[in-house]
Coordinates of N, CA, C and O in Angstrom, one line a residue:
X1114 N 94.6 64.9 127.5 CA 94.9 66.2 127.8 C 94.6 66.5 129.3 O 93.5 66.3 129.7
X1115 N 95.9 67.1 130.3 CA 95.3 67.4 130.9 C 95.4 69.0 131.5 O 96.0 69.9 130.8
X1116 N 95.0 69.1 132.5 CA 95.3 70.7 132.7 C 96.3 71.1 133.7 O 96.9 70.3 134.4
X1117 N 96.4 72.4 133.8 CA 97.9 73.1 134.7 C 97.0 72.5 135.9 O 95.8 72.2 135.9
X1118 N 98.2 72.5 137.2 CA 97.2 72.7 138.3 C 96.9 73.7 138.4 O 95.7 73.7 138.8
X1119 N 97.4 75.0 138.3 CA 96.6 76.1 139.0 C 96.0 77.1 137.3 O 96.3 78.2 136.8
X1120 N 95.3 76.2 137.0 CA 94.7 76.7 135.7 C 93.8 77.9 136.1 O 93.3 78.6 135.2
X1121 N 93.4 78.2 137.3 CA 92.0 78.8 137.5 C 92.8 80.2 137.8 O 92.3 81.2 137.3
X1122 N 94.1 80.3 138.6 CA 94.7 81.4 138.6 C 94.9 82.2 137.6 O 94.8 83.4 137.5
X1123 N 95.3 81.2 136.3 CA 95.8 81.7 135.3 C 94.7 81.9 134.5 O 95.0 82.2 133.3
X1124 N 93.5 81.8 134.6 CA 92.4 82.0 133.7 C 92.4 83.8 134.4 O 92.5 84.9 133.8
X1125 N 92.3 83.5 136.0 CA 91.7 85.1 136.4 C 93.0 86.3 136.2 O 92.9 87.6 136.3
X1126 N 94.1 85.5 135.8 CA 94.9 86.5 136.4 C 95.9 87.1 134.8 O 96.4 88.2 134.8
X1127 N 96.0 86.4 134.0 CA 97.0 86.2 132.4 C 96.4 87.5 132.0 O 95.2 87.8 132.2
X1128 N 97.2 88.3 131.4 CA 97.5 89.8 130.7 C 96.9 89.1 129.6 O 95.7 89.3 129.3
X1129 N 97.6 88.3 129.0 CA 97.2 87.6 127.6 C 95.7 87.5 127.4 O 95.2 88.2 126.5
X1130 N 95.0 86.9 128.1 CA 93.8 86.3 128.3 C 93.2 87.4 128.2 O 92.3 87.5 127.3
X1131 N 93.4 88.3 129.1 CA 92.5 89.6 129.6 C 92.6 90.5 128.0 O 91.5 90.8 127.6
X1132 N 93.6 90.9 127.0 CA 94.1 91.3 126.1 C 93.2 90.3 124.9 O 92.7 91.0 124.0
X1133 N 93.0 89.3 124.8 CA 92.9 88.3 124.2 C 91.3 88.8 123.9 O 90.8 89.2 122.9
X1134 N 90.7 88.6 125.3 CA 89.1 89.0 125.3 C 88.5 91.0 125.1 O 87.3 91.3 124.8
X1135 N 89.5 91.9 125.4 CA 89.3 92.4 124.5 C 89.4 92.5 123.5 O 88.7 93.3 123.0
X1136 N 90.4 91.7 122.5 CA 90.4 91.9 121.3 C 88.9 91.4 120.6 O 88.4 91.9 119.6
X1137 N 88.1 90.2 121.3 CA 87.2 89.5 120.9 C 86.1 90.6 121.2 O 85.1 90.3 120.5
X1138 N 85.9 91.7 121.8 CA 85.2 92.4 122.2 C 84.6 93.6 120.9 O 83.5 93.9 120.4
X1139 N 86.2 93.9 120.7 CA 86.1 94.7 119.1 C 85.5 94.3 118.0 O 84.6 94.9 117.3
X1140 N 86.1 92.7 117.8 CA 86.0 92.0 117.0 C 84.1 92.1 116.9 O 83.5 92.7 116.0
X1141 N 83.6 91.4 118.3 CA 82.1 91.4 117.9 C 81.4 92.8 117.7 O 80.5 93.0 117.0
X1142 N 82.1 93.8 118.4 CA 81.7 95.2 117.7 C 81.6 95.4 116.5 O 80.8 96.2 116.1
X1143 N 82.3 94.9 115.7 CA 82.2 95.2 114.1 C 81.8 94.4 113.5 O 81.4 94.6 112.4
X1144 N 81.6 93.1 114.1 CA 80.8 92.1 113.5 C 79.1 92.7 113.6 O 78.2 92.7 112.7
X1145 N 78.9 93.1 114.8 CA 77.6 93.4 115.1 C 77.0 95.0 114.2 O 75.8 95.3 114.1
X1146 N 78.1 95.6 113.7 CA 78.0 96.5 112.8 C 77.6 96.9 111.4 O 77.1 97.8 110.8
X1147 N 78.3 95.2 111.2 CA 77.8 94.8 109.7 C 76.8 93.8 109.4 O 76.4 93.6 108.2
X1148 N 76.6 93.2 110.3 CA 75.5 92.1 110.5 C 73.9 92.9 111.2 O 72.9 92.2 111.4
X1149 N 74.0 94.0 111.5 CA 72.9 94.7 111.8 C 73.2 96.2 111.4 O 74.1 96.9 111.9
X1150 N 72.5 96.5 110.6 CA 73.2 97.8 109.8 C 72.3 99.0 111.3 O 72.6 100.2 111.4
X1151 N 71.4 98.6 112.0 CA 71.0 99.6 112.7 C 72.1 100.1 113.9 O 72.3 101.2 114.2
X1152 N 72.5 99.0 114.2 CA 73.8 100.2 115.2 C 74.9 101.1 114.8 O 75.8 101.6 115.4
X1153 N 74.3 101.2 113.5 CA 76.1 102.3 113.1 C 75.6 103.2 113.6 O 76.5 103.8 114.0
X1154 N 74.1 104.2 113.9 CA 74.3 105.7 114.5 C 74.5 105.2 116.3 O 74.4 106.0 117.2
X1155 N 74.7 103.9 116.4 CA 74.8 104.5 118.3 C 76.0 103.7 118.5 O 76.3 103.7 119.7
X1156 N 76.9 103.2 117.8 CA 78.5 103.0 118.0 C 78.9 104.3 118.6 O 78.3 105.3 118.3
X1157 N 80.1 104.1 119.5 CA 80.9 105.5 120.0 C 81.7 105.5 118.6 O 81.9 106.6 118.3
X1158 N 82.1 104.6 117.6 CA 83.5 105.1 116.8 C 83.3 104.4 115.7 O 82.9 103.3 115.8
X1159 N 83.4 104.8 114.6 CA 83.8 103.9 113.5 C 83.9 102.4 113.5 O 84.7 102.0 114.4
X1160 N 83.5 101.7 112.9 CA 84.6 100.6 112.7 C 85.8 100.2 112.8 O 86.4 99.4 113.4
X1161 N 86.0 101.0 112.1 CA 87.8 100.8 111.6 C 88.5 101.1 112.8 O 89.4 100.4 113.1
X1162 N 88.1 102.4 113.8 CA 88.4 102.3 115.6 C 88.3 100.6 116.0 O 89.3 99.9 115.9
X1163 N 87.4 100.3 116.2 CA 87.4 99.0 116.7 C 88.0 97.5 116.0 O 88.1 96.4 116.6
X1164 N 88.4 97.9 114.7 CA 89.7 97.0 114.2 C 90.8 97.1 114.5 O 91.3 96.2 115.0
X1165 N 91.7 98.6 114.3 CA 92.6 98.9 114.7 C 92.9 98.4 116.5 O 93.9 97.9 117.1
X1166 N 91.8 98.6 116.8 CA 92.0 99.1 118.9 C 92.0 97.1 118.8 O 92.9 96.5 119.3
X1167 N 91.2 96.5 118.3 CA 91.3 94.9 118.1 C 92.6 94.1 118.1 O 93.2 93.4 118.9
X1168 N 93.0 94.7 116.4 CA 94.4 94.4 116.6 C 95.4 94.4 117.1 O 96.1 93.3 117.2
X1169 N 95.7 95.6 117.5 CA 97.0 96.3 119.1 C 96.2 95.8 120.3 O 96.7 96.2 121.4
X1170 N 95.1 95.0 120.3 CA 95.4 94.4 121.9 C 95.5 93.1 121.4 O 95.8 92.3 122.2
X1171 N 95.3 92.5 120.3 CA 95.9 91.1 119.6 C 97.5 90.7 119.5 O 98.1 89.6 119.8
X1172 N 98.1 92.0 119.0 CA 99.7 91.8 119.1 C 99.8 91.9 120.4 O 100.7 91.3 121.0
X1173 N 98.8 92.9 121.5 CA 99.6 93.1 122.9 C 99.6 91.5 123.8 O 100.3 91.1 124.7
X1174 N 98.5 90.8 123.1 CA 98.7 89.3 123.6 C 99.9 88.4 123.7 O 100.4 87.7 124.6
X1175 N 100.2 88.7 122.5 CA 101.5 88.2 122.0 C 102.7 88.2 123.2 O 103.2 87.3 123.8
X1176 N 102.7 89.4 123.2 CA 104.0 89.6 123.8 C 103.3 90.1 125.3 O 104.1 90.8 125.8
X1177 N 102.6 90.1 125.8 CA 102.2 89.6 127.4 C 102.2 88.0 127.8 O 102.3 87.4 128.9
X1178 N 102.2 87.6 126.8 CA 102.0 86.1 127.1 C 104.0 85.6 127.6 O 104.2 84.6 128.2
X1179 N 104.7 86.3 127.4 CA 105.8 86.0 127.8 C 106.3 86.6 129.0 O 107.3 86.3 129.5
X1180 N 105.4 87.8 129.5 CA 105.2 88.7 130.4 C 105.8 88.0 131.9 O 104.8 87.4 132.3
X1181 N 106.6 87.9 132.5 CA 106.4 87.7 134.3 C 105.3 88.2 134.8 O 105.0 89.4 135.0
X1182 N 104.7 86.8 135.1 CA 103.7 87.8 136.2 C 103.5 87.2 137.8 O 103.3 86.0 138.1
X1183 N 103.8 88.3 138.8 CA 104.0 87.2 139.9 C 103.3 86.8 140.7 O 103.6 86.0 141.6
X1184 N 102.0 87.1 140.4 CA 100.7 86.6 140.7 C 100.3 84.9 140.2 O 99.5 84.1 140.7
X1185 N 101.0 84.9 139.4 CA 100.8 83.5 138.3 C 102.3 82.7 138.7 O 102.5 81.8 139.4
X1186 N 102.7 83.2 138.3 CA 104.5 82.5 138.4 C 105.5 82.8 139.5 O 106.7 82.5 139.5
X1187 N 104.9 83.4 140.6 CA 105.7 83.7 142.3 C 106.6 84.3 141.6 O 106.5 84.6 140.4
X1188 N 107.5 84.5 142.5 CA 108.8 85.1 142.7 C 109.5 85.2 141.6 O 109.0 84.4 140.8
X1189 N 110.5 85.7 140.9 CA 111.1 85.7 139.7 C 112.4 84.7 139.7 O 112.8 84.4 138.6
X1190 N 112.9 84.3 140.5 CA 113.9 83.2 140.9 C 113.3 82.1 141.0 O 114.2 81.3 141.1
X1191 N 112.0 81.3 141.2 CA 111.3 81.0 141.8 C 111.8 78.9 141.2 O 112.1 77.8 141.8
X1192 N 111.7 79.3 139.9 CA 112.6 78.1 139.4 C 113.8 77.9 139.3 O 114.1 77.0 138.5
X1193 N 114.8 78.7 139.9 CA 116.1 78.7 140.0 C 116.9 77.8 141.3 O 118.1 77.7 141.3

């Protein structure tokens, strides 16, 4: 296995990635909800907020990952 060359760009720079780690963010919000029953009075929202808001930046991964970005991928001709 090896890696892109400009892997480090695309670590700082991918919609996906950025999308990806909030979804992981929610995720441990509700994990941390039901695995310690003391934070449910100092959560900002429900649960079910932070599944839903989880999910819709999970699908937004999806479809950023096919995203142009020209920070990552130069110019839009760029392989033409």
């Amino acid at each position: 296995m090896t890696f892109i060359p400009n892997w480090r760009v695309i670590l700082r720079h991918s919609y996906s990635l950025h999308l990806n780690a909030g979804s992981l963010v929610c995720w441990l919000a509700i994990m941390l909800d039901y695995v310690w029953p003391y934070l449910a009075d100092y959560l900002p929202f429900r649960p079910i907020v932070f599944g839903v808001l989880g999910g819709a930046l999970a699908i937004a991964a999806i479809y950023a990952r096919f995203v142009l970005q020209p920070a990552i991928s130069g110019a839009p001709n760029a392989n033409r």
